[in-house]
Coordinates of C-alpha atoms in Angstrom, one line a residue:
Chain A
M161 CA -8.4 5.7 -45.1
I162 CA -9.8 4.8 -41.8
T163 CA -13.4 5.3 -41.3
V164 CA -14.3 6.4 -37.9
A165 CA -17.5 7.3 -35.6
V166 CA -18.0 9.3 -32.3
V167 CA -20.3 8.4 -29.5
D168 CA -20.4 11.2 -26.7
D169 CA -23.2 13.2 -25.5
D170 CA -21.1 16.3 -24.9
R171 CA -22.4 18.7 -28.2
M172 CA -19.6 20.8 -27.7
L173 CA -16.8 18.3 -27.9
L174 CA -18.6 16.5 -30.7
D175 CA -18.5 19.7 -32.6
G176 CA -14.8 20.1 -32.3
L177 CA -13.8 17.0 -32.9
R178 CA -15.5 17.2 -36.3
S179 CA -13.9 20.4 -37.0
W180 CA -10.7 18.5 -35.5
L181 CA -10.9 15.8 -37.8
A182 CA -12.0 17.1 -41.1
G183 CA -8.6 18.4 -41.1
V184 CA -6.9 14.8 -41.3
A185 CA -7.0 13.2 -44.6
R186 CA -6.0 9.9 -43.3
L187 CA -8.9 9.5 -41.2
R188 CA -13.2 10.0 -42.6
L189 CA -15.5 11.1 -40.2
L190 CA -18.6 9.1 -40.8
A191 CA -21.1 9.8 -37.7
A192 CA -21.0 12.1 -34.4
V193 CA -23.8 10.5 -32.5
T194 CA -24.9 10.9 -29.0
T195 CA -25.8 7.3 -28.5
V196 CA -24.7 4.0 -29.4
D197 CA -28.2 3.0 -30.8
A198 CA -27.9 6.2 -32.9
L199 CA -25.0 5.3 -34.2
L200 CA -25.9 1.6 -34.8
D201 CA -28.8 2.9 -36.7
G202 CA -26.8 5.3 -39.2
P203 CA -24.1 5.6 -41.4
G204 CA -22.1 4.9 -38.5
H205 CA -22.7 1.6 -38.3
G206 CA -19.6 -0.4 -39.0
A207 CA -16.8 2.3 -39.0
D208 CA -13.0 1.0 -38.6
V209 CA -12.9 2.7 -35.3
V210 CA -15.7 4.0 -32.9
L211 CA -14.3 7.2 -30.4
L212 CA -17.0 6.1 -27.3
D213 CA -17.4 8.3 -24.4
L214 CA -17.0 6.2 -21.2
V215 CA -20.1 7.2 -19.5
L216 CA -23.0 8.5 -21.2
R217 CA -26.0 10.2 -20.1
D218 CA -28.6 7.5 -21.4
A219 CA -27.1 5.1 -18.1
S220 CA -26.1 2.2 -20.7
A221 CA -22.9 0.6 -19.2
P222 CA -19.4 1.1 -21.0
E223 CA -19.2 -2.2 -21.6
D224 CA -22.4 -3.2 -22.8
N225 CA -21.8 -0.2 -25.3
V226 CA -18.3 -1.6 -26.1
R227 CA -19.7 -5.3 -27.1
R228 CA -22.6 -4.0 -29.1
L229 CA -20.2 -2.0 -31.3
R230 CA -17.7 -4.7 -31.7
A231 CA -20.6 -7.0 -32.4
A232 CA -21.3 -4.3 -35.4
G233 CA -17.5 -4.9 -36.7
S234 CA -16.2 -1.6 -35.4
R235 CA -12.9 -1.5 -33.3
V236 CA -13.4 0.6 -29.9
L237 CA -11.3 3.9 -28.6
V238 CA -12.6 4.5 -25.1
I239 CA -12.4 8.3 -24.5
S240 CA -13.2 10.2 -21.2
T241 CA -12.9 13.7 -19.3
V242 CA -12.2 11.8 -16.2
A243 CA -10.4 8.5 -15.7
D244 CA -12.9 6.7 -13.5
R245 CA -10.5 3.8 -13.5
A246 CA -13.2 0.7 -12.6
R247 CA -14.9 1.4 -15.3
I248 CA -12.0 2.2 -17.8
V249 CA -10.5 -1.6 -16.8
A250 CA -14.0 -3.0 -17.5
A251 CA -14.6 -1.3 -20.9
V252 CA -11.1 -2.5 -22.2
A253 CA -11.9 -6.1 -20.9
A254 CA -15.6 -6.2 -22.6
G255 CA -13.4 -5.6 -25.9
A256 CA -12.3 -1.9 -26.2
D257 CA -8.5 -1.7 -28.0
G258 CA -7.6 1.4 -25.8
Y259 CA -8.1 4.3 -23.7
L260 CA -7.2 8.0 -23.9
T261 CA -8.7 11.3 -21.7
K262 CA -9.7 14.1 -23.9
D263 CA -7.5 16.5 -23.0
H264 CA -4.8 14.8 -25.8
D265 CA -4.0 16.8 -28.5
L266 CA -5.2 16.2 -32.0
D267 CA -1.9 14.1 -33.2
S268 CA -2.0 12.2 -30.1
L269 CA -5.9 11.0 -31.1
V270 CA -4.8 10.2 -34.6
A271 CA -2.0 8.1 -33.4
A272 CA -4.0 5.9 -31.5
V273 CA -7.1 5.9 -34.0
E274 CA -4.4 4.6 -36.2
T275 CA -3.0 2.0 -33.5
V276 CA -6.3 0.6 -33.0
A277 CA -7.6 0.4 -36.9
E278 CA -4.3 -1.6 -37.6
G279 CA -5.6 -4.3 -34.6
G280 CA -3.1 -2.8 -32.3
T281 CA -3.7 -1.2 -28.2
A282 CA -3.7 2.3 -27.7
H283 CA -1.9 2.0 -24.4
S284 CA -1.7 5.4 -22.3
P285 CA -0.3 6.2 -18.6
E286 CA -4.1 6.4 -17.4
L287 CA -5.1 2.7 -18.8
A288 CA -1.9 1.2 -17.3
F289 CA -2.3 3.2 -13.9
A290 CA -5.9 1.8 -13.9
W291 CA -4.8 -1.8 -14.4
A292 CA -1.9 -1.4 -11.8
H293 CA -3.7 -0.3 -9.3
D294 CA -6.8 -2.4 -9.7
A295 CA -7.9 -3.4 -6.0
C296 CA -11.1 -5.8 -7.9
P297 CA -10.6 -9.1 -5.8
D298 CA -10.9 -11.0 -9.3
R299 CA -8.4 -9.1 -11.3
P300 CA -6.1 -11.7 -13.5
R301 CA -2.6 -12.7 -11.5
L302 CA 0.1 -10.5 -13.0
A303 CA 4.0 -11.7 -13.5
P304 CA 6.1 -9.6 -11.7
R305 CA 7.5 -8.6 -15.1
E306 CA 4.7 -7.3 -16.2
R307 CA 4.0 -5.5 -13.1
Q308 CA 7.0 -3.8 -13.0
V309 CA 6.3 -2.6 -17.1
L310 CA 3.0 -1.6 -16.3
L311 CA 4.2 0.5 -13.3
D312 CA 6.9 2.3 -15.3
Y313 CA 4.8 2.7 -18.0
A314 CA 1.7 4.2 -15.6
S315 CA 4.5 6.4 -14.1
G316 CA 4.8 8.6 -17.6
L317 CA 8.1 6.6 -18.7
T318 CA 8.0 6.6 -22.7
L319 CA 7.7 2.9 -23.8
K320 CA 11.2 3.1 -24.5
A321 CA 12.3 4.4 -21.1
T322 CA 10.0 1.2 -19.5
A323 CA 12.0 -1.1 -21.6
R324 CA 15.7 -0.1 -20.8
R325 CA 14.5 0.5 -16.9
A326 CA 13.4 -3.1 -17.1
R327 CA 16.3 -3.9 -19.1
I328 CA 14.2 -5.2 -22.0
S329 CA 13.9 -4.1 -25.6
P330 CA 10.8 -2.0 -26.2
N331 CA 9.2 -4.6 -28.5
T332 CA 9.1 -7.0 -25.4
A333 CA 7.9 -3.7 -22.8
K334 CA 4.8 -3.5 -25.5
Y335 CA 4.6 -7.3 -25.6
Y336 CA 4.0 -7.3 -21.6
L337 CA 1.3 -4.5 -21.8
D338 CA -0.6 -6.4 -24.4
Q339 CA -0.3 -9.3 -22.4
V340 CA -1.8 -7.7 -19.1
K341 CA -4.9 -6.4 -21.4
E342 CA -5.2 -10.5 -23.2
K343 CA -5.4 -11.5 -19.3
Y344 CA -7.9 -9.0 -18.9
R345 CA -9.8 -10.3 -21.7
R346 CA -9.8 -13.7 -20.7
A347 CA -10.8 -13.2 -17.3
G348 CA -13.7 -11.4 -18.0
R349 CA -15.0 -9.2 -15.5
P350 CA -18.6 -8.8 -13.9
A351 CA -19.5 -5.1 -14.9
Y352 CA -20.7 -3.2 -11.9
T353 CA -19.9 -4.1 -7.8
K354 CA -23.0 -3.5 -6.2
T355 CA -21.6 0.1 -4.9
D356 CA -21.3 0.9 -8.6
L357 CA -24.9 0.5 -9.3
A358 CA -26.5 2.0 -6.0
R359 CA -24.4 5.3 -7.3
R360 CA -25.9 4.8 -10.5
V361 CA -29.8 4.6 -9.2
R362 CA -28.8 7.6 -6.9
E363 CA -27.4 9.1 -9.8
D364 CA -30.4 8.7 -12.0
G365 CA -32.6 9.6 -9.0
L366 CA -34.5 6.3 -9.6
D367 CA -35.0 5.7 -5.6
G368 CA -37.2 8.4 -5.7
Chain B
M291 CA 10.6 -2.1 25.1
S292 CA 10.4 0.5 23.2
G293 CA 8.1 -0.3 20.0
G294 CA 4.8 -2.2 18.8
S295 CA 1.7 -2.0 19.8
G296 CA 0.0 -2.5 23.3
L297 CA -0.2 -6.4 23.3
Q298 CA 3.4 -6.8 22.1
R299 CA 4.5 -4.3 24.7
A300 CA 2.8 -6.8 27.4
Q301 CA 4.3 -9.9 25.7
Q302 CA 7.9 -8.3 25.2
F303 CA 7.5 -7.2 29.3
M304 CA 6.5 -10.9 30.7
I305 CA 9.2 -12.3 28.5
L306 CA 11.8 -10.0 30.5
A307 CA 9.7 -10.6 33.8
T308 CA 10.1 -14.5 33.5
G309 CA 13.3 -14.2 32.1
L310 CA 14.3 -12.6 35.2
Y311 CA 12.6 -14.5 37.6
R312 CA 14.8 -17.6 35.9
A313 CA 18.0 -15.6 35.6
S314 CA 17.8 -15.1 39.6
H315 CA 17.3 -18.9 40.3
L316 CA 20.1 -19.6 38.2
T317 CA 22.2 -17.4 39.5
V318 CA 21.1 -19.4 42.9
G319 CA 22.5 -22.4 41.2
V320 CA 25.7 -20.9 40.1
V321 CA 26.4 -20.0 43.8
S322 CA 25.5 -22.9 45.2
V323 CA 27.5 -25.3 43.0
A324 CA 30.3 -23.5 43.4
R325 CA 30.6 -23.2 47.2
H326 CA 29.0 -26.7 47.8
T327 CA 30.2 -29.1 45.3
P328 CA 32.7 -27.4 43.0
G329 CA 34.7 -30.5 42.0
A330 CA 31.7 -32.6 41.2
P331 CA 31.4 -32.6 37.3
A332 CA 27.9 -33.8 37.1
A333 CA 26.7 -30.6 39.2
W334 CA 28.4 -28.1 36.7
G335 CA 26.6 -30.4 33.8
I336 CA 23.4 -30.3 35.5
L337 CA 23.7 -26.8 36.1
A338 CA 25.2 -26.4 32.4
T339 CA 21.9 -28.1 31.3
A340 CA 19.6 -25.7 32.8
V341 CA 21.2 -22.6 31.4
A342 CA 21.0 -24.0 27.9
V343 CA 17.7 -24.8 28.1
S344 CA 17.1 -21.5 29.6
L345 CA 19.3 -19.8 27.0
T346 CA 17.0 -21.4 24.1
L347 CA 13.8 -20.8 25.7
Y348 CA 14.1 -16.9 26.5
G349 CA 16.8 -17.0 23.0
T350 CA 13.9 -17.9 21.0
A351 CA 11.3 -15.7 22.9
R352 CA 12.9 -12.9 22.4
A353 CA 13.9 -13.3 18.7
G354 CA 10.1 -14.3 17.7
G355 CA 8.4 -11.5 19.8
W356 CA 7.0 -14.6 21.9
F357 CA 7.4 -17.9 23.9
G358 CA 7.3 -21.0 21.1
R359 CA 5.0 -23.5 23.1
R360 CA 7.5 -26.6 22.4
W361 CA 10.2 -24.6 24.0
V362 CA 8.0 -24.0 27.1
W363 CA 7.7 -27.4 27.4
C364 CA 11.0 -28.6 26.7
D365 CA 12.0 -26.4 29.9
V366 CA 9.3 -27.5 31.8
L367 CA 10.2 -31.6 31.3
V368 CA 13.7 -31.1 31.2
T369 CA 14.2 -28.2 33.7
G370 CA 11.3 -28.5 35.9
C371 CA 10.8 -32.3 35.9
A372 CA 14.2 -34.3 34.5
L373 CA 17.1 -32.7 35.9
P374 CA 15.9 -33.4 39.6
W375 CA 15.9 -36.7 39.0
A376 CA 19.5 -36.9 37.2
A377 CA 20.9 -34.7 40.1
W378 CA 19.4 -37.5 42.5
W379 CA 20.8 -39.9 40.5
A380 CA 24.5 -38.5 40.1
L381 CA 24.6 -36.5 43.0
G382 CA 22.6 -38.0 45.6
G383 CA 19.5 -36.8 48.3
P384 CA 21.1 -33.4 49.3
A385 CA 21.3 -32.1 46.0
V386 CA 17.3 -32.4 45.5
Y387 CA 16.3 -31.0 48.9
Q388 CA 13.1 -29.0 48.6
N389 CA 14.6 -25.7 49.3
G390 CA 17.7 -26.6 47.2
W391 CA 18.8 -24.7 43.6
L392 CA 17.3 -27.5 41.8
M393 CA 13.8 -27.5 42.5
L394 CA 13.6 -23.7 42.5
L395 CA 14.0 -24.1 38.5
G396 CA 10.5 -25.4 38.9
G397 CA 9.2 -22.1 40.2
S398 CA 10.2 -19.9 37.2
A399 CA 9.4 -23.1 35.0
S400 CA 5.7 -22.7 35.7
S401 CA 5.6 -18.9 35.5
A402 CA 6.8 -19.5 32.0
A403 CA 4.5 -22.2 31.1
A404 CA 1.4 -19.6 32.7
V405 CA 1.7 -17.5 30.0
G406 CA 3.2 -18.9 27.3
L407 CA 1.0 -22.1 27.3
G408 CA -2.6 -20.9 27.7
I409 CA -4.5 -22.0 30.8
R410 CA -4.7 -25.6 30.3
G411 CA -1.2 -26.1 29.4
A412 CA -0.7 -24.1 32.3
A413 CA -2.5 -26.2 34.1
A414 CA -0.9 -29.6 33.0
S415 CA 2.6 -28.3 33.5
A416 CA 2.0 -26.9 37.4
V417 CA 0.5 -30.6 38.3
L418 CA 3.4 -32.0 36.8
L419 CA 5.7 -29.9 38.5
L420 CA 4.1 -30.6 41.6
A421 CA 4.0 -34.6 41.0
T422 CA 7.8 -34.3 40.7
S423 CA 8.5 -32.3 43.9
L424 CA 6.3 -34.9 45.9
A425 CA 7.5 -37.9 44.2
V426 CA 11.3 -36.2 44.9
H427 CA 10.1 -35.4 48.3
V428 CA 8.7 -39.1 48.9
V429 CA 12.0 -40.6 47.3
V430 CA 14.7 -39.0 48.6
A431 CA 15.4 -39.8 52.5
G432 CA 16.2 -36.4 54.8
S433 CA 13.5 -34.4 52.7
R434 CA 12.0 -32.2 55.0
S435 CA 7.9 -32.2 55.0
A436 CA 7.9 -28.0 56.1
E437 CA 10.4 -27.5 52.9
L438 CA 7.7 -29.4 50.6
V439 CA 5.3 -27.5 51.4
G440 CA 6.8 -24.1 51.3
H441 CA 8.4 -25.1 47.8
L442 CA 4.7 -26.4 46.5
N443 CA 3.1 -23.1 47.7
A444 CA 6.4 -21.6 45.6
V445 CA 5.2 -23.2 42.5
L446 CA 1.9 -22.8 42.7
S447 CA 1.8 -19.0 43.6
S448 CA 4.3 -18.5 40.5
T449 CA 1.9 -19.9 38.0
V450 CA -1.0 -18.1 39.8
M451 CA 0.7 -15.0 40.0
A452 CA 2.3 -15.1 36.3
W453 CA -1.0 -15.9 35.0
V454 CA -3.0 -13.2 36.4
F455 CA 0.2 -10.8 35.6
W456 CA -0.2 -11.6 31.7
W457 CA -3.9 -11.7 32.0
Y458 CA -3.8 -7.8 33.4
L459 CA -1.3 -6.7 31.0
R460 CA -2.8 -8.3 27.6
R461 CA -6.1 -6.4 28.7
Q462 CA -4.4 -3.2 29.3
G463 CA -2.7 -3.7 26.0
A464 CA -5.7 -4.8 24.1
L465 CA -7.5 -1.5 25.6
L466 CA -4.3 0.7 24.5
D467 CA -4.4 -0.8 21.2
A468 CA -8.2 0.2 20.5
A469 CA -7.7 3.9 21.7
Q470 CA -4.8 4.1 19.6
S471 CA -6.6 2.9 16.5
Q472 CA -9.9 5.2 17.2
A473 CA -7.3 7.8 17.7
V474 CA -5.5 7.7 14.5
T475 CA -9.1 7.0 12.3
A476 CA -10.0 10.6 14.6
E477 CA -7.0 12.2 13.2
A478 CA -7.4 11.0 9.6
A479 CA -11.0 12.6 9.5
R480 CA -9.8 15.4 10.8
A481 CA -7.1 15.9 7.9
R482 CA -9.6 14.5 5.5
Q483 CA -12.0 17.8 6.6
A484 CA -8.7 20.2 6.9
E485 CA -8.1 18.7 2.7
R486 CA -11.3 19.6 1.6
M487 CA -11.8 22.9 3.0
A488 CA -8.2 23.5 1.0
H489 CA -9.8 22.3 -2.0
H490 CA -12.8 24.5 -1.3
A491 CA -10.4 27.2 -0.9
A492 CA -8.7 26.3 -4.1
L493 CA -12.0 25.7 -5.9
H494 CA -13.3 29.1 -4.9
D495 CA -10.1 31.0 -6.1
T496 CA -9.4 29.3 -9.4
V497 CA -12.6 27.7 -11.2
L498 CA -15.0 29.4 -9.7
A499 CA -13.2 33.2 -10.2
T500 CA -12.7 31.9 -14.1
L501 CA -16.1 30.9 -14.6
T502 CA -17.6 34.6 -12.9
T503 CA -15.2 36.4 -15.0
I504 CA -16.3 34.7 -18.2
A505 CA -19.9 34.5 -17.5
A506 CA -19.7 38.3 -16.8
G507 CA -18.7 39.0 -20.1
R508 CA -15.4 41.1 -18.9
V509 CA -13.3 38.9 -21.1
D510 CA -12.8 37.3 -24.5
A511 CA -13.4 33.8 -23.7
N512 CA -11.9 32.2 -26.9
A513 CA -8.6 34.5 -26.0
A514 CA -5.3 32.1 -25.3
P515 CA -4.6 33.1 -21.8
V516 CA -8.1 32.4 -20.6
R517 CA -8.1 28.9 -22.7
E518 CA -5.0 28.1 -21.1
R519 CA -6.5 29.1 -17.9
C520 CA -9.3 27.1 -18.4
A521 CA -7.6 23.7 -19.4
R522 CA -5.4 24.4 -16.3
E523 CA -8.6 24.5 -14.1
A524 CA -10.1 21.5 -15.6
A525 CA -7.1 19.7 -15.4
Y526 CA -7.5 20.5 -11.2
L527 CA -11.1 19.7 -11.1
R528 CA -10.5 16.1 -12.9
R529 CA -7.9 15.3 -10.5
L530 CA -10.0 16.5 -7.7
V531 CA -12.8 13.7 -9.0
Q532 CA -10.2 11.2 -9.3
Q533 CA -9.0 11.9 -6.0
E534 CA -12.4 11.7 -4.5
D535 CA -13.1 8.6 -6.5
G536 CA -10.3 6.3 -5.6
A537 CA -10.1 4.1 -2.5
P538 CA -10.8 6.2 0.6
Q539 CA -7.5 7.4 2.4
R540 CA -6.4 4.9 4.9
P541 CA -4.4 6.1 8.0
G542 CA -0.9 5.5 7.9
V543 CA 1.7 5.5 10.3
P544 CA 1.7 9.0 12.0
A545 CA 4.4 9.2 14.4
P546 CA 2.8 9.2 18.0
G547 CA 1.7 12.9 18.5
A548 CA 2.4 14.1 15.4
A549 CA -0.1 16.0 13.6
A550 CA -1.0 14.0 10.5
T551 CA -2.4 15.3 7.1
A552 CA -3.7 13.7 4.0
V553 CA -1.3 13.9 1.4
G554 CA -3.1 14.8 -1.6
A555 CA -3.8 18.4 -0.6
A556 CA 0.5 18.5 -0.6
L557 CA 1.0 17.4 -4.0
E558 CA -1.8 19.5 -5.5
A559 CA -0.3 22.2 -4.3
A560 CA 3.2 21.3 -5.8
V561 CA 1.1 20.7 -9.3
R562 CA -0.5 23.7 -9.1
S563 CA 2.4 26.1 -8.8
A564 CA 4.0 24.1 -11.8
E565 CA 0.9 24.6 -13.9
C566 CA 1.1 28.5 -12.8
L567 CA 4.4 28.4 -14.6
G568 CA 3.1 26.8 -17.5
L569 CA 4.2 23.2 -17.4
R570 CA 1.2 20.7 -18.0
V571 CA 1.2 18.1 -15.3
A572 CA -0.6 15.0 -15.7
A573 CA -1.8 13.6 -12.4
Q574 CA -2.8 10.3 -11.3
Y575 CA -3.3 9.4 -7.4
H576 CA -4.2 5.8 -5.9
A577 CA -4.9 5.2 -2.4
L578 CA -3.1 8.2 -0.7
P579 CA -2.2 7.5 2.9
V580 CA -2.7 10.1 5.6
V581 CA 1.1 11.0 6.9
P582 CA 2.5 13.3 9.5
R583 CA 2.4 17.2 8.4
E584 CA 6.7 17.4 8.1
V585 CA 6.2 14.4 5.5
A586 CA 3.5 15.9 3.4
G587 CA 5.5 19.0 3.5
A588 CA 8.8 17.7 2.7
L589 CA 7.2 15.7 -0.3
E590 CA 5.3 18.7 -1.5
A591 CA 8.9 20.5 -1.6
A592 CA 10.6 17.6 -3.6
V593 CA 7.4 17.0 -5.8
C594 CA 8.2 21.0 -6.7
E595 CA 12.0 20.6 -6.9
A596 CA 11.4 17.7 -9.6
L597 CA 8.7 19.7 -11.7
N598 CA 10.4 22.3 -11.5
N599 CA 13.7 20.5 -13.0
V600 CA 11.1 19.5 -15.7
R601 CA 10.2 23.1 -16.9
T602 CA 13.4 24.5 -16.6
H603 CA 16.1 21.5 -18.2
A604 CA 13.5 18.9 -19.6
G605 CA 12.5 21.1 -22.7
T606 CA 8.9 19.8 -22.6
G607 CA 5.8 21.7 -21.4
E608 CA 4.7 17.9 -19.7
A609 CA 5.4 16.1 -16.8
F610 CA 4.0 13.0 -15.2
L611 CA 3.0 13.0 -11.3
T612 CA 1.8 9.7 -9.9
A613 CA 1.4 8.6 -6.1
A614 CA 0.4 5.4 -4.9
G615 CA -0.3 4.5 -1.2
G616 CA 0.8 0.5 -0.5
G617 CA -1.4 -1.4 1.9
D618 CA 0.8 -0.4 5.2
G619 CA 0.7 3.2 5.0
A620 CA 3.7 3.7 2.8
L621 CA 3.7 6.2 -0.2
T622 CA 5.5 6.2 -3.3
V623 CA 5.8 9.2 -5.5
T624 CA 6.6 9.4 -9.1
V625 CA 7.7 12.5 -11.2
V626 CA 8.6 12.0 -14.9
D627 CA 9.2 13.9 -17.8
R628 CA 9.5 12.4 -21.7
G629 CA 12.1 15.1 -22.3
A630 CA 16.1 15.9 -22.8
G631 CA 17.2 13.5 -19.8
F632 CA 20.6 13.5 -19.0
D633 CA 23.7 11.3 -18.6
P634 CA 23.5 10.3 -14.7
A635 CA 27.6 9.5 -15.2
A636 CA 28.6 13.0 -16.7
A637 CA 31.3 14.1 -14.5
D638 CA 30.7 18.1 -14.5
G639 CA 28.0 18.3 -12.9
S640 CA 25.6 18.7 -14.9
G641 CA 24.7 14.8 -14.6
G642 CA 21.3 16.1 -12.2
T643 CA 23.5 16.4 -9.5
G644 CA 22.1 19.1 -8.1
L645 CA 18.2 17.5 -8.3
R646 CA 19.5 14.7 -7.0
R647 CA 21.0 16.4 -3.8
S648 CA 17.8 18.6 -3.3
V649 CA 15.5 16.0 -3.4
H650 CA 17.7 13.2 -1.5
A651 CA 18.2 15.8 1.4
R652 CA 14.6 16.5 1.7
M653 CA 13.5 13.1 1.5
A654 CA 16.4 11.5 4.4
A655 CA 15.3 14.5 6.8
I656 CA 11.7 12.9 7.0
G657 CA 13.0 9.1 6.7
G658 CA 12.2 8.8 3.2
A659 CA 14.6 8.0 0.0
A660 CA 14.7 9.6 -3.1
G661 CA 16.3 7.9 -6.7
V662 CA 16.7 9.8 -9.6
E663 CA 17.1 8.5 -13.0
S664 CA 17.8 9.6 -16.6
A665 CA 19.2 9.2 -20.0
P666 CA 19.8 11.2 -22.6
G667 CA 17.0 11.7 -24.8
E668 CA 15.1 9.8 -22.6
G669 CA 13.4 12.0 -20.3
T670 CA 13.9 11.8 -16.3
R671 CA 12.1 9.7 -13.4
V672 CA 12.5 10.8 -9.6
E673 CA 10.7 8.2 -7.6
L674 CA 10.0 9.5 -4.0
R675 CA 9.1 6.9 -1.6
W676 CA 8.4 7.3 2.2
P677 CA 9.2 5.6 4.6
A678 CA 12.6 4.9 3.1

């Protein structure tokens, strides 16, 4: 039995997930709340896996959210409606163990939660695409093989087809993807560029 | 002299002009040696040396796009300064009279130096060449002063004229480049605007129409077809946001005169037409370049073709589309599915031959390339590249 909690500020999605997960015997939903604070103060504290919406309306930074949830002993699977690539890369570098867009079906979601709960990484073409086309100047250096596997997986190929293309075993292909995550973890990255912050200020109406 | 930037064209022209100048001097040399000293191996040897140095200088300049400094110096020192003394030593005074073919070479050496060495190098080599002429005149008995003045004048004016031509062409080239890049930027902005208009029209026809209908209470929002339609339009909005979010679209390399267009709208059109036929398409874009209109058209058709193939043959309801621009205006598009796949080696024509032929033809027509890969049970991957 895997305990799960959800942080998302879309009430409709929270209700949807609640009814979805109620039908899955292997998962138990502890809490479905709208902020990380609410999660850490409630029954969701320490859930095995937290589904975390990438961008919350309380203006919290995704990587801070990830770090606080990790500190509370949870693994984090990031979800979002739009694949905002710079933030996805930052959230995974900060300790999240995977990324999914919200339009996946229940089976893929459950599979990803199980992978993360076992200590693995829930890879997705969107995450691979974000890594493959990361233009951040301080991004880690990737080996040509890692880059090829990343690009092929990002293009939508299955892990098996990605591996066949690179003439390696699926396990090795998976290892390369995990390696990329490790490199980003080690590189750790500054949360936001100045433009991001400026945009944030504008969005929040803080500049009057 | 067909391609490249304005600066490159100016360089190609100066290499050609100074090369022709040198060729005219060598022609005089060949005629002169054949007429006056056809039996002297030393004369032929000196001529051969001058030809070899010239060929090296202009051969390397043509291959590398511009003069190599050391070869220009080599030409000045060997052809302009050393050969006259060698000729004087081997053949005697008349070989190095100031109006003879050997001294003429100094003039073409100074013109190459004027464009290939910068202003200081040009001045230094002009001084060297003038000093050589003067010294030869003083040492060689029977050299006439009037010819010396004429020759010194020729060397000096070759230097100055070559330098002025080069300065003028380089300036024109730079102006041309600036104008060209401005035109490309303006064209890219126009293409962006056109794409935005296309998106607005699409939003109006899809999302806005659906929301208005639901809001008016005319349909059951929970009915399966309505939900499908909503999912499709949500996917469209998602991609739209992602496109706007990504790196700004960079101008690619539109052919001169060809109307350029942002490629995103063309890909979206292909995706939407596949979605309307019930295929889910997960699309991701990165740094899409601006491309000539016919390139966008061919890409749209090829992507349509590939998505149609997924819909009819793959036995899966989902396809993946990625499109990413390279730094140099190049574009790579992939259409991938995780469906049935096929054996590319199958001889009975079931091996995706039709697909391969049609995308190949479309991409080849615009100077691009296509690849189709598959294996039974492992889906199919179509890659489109432009330029090839």
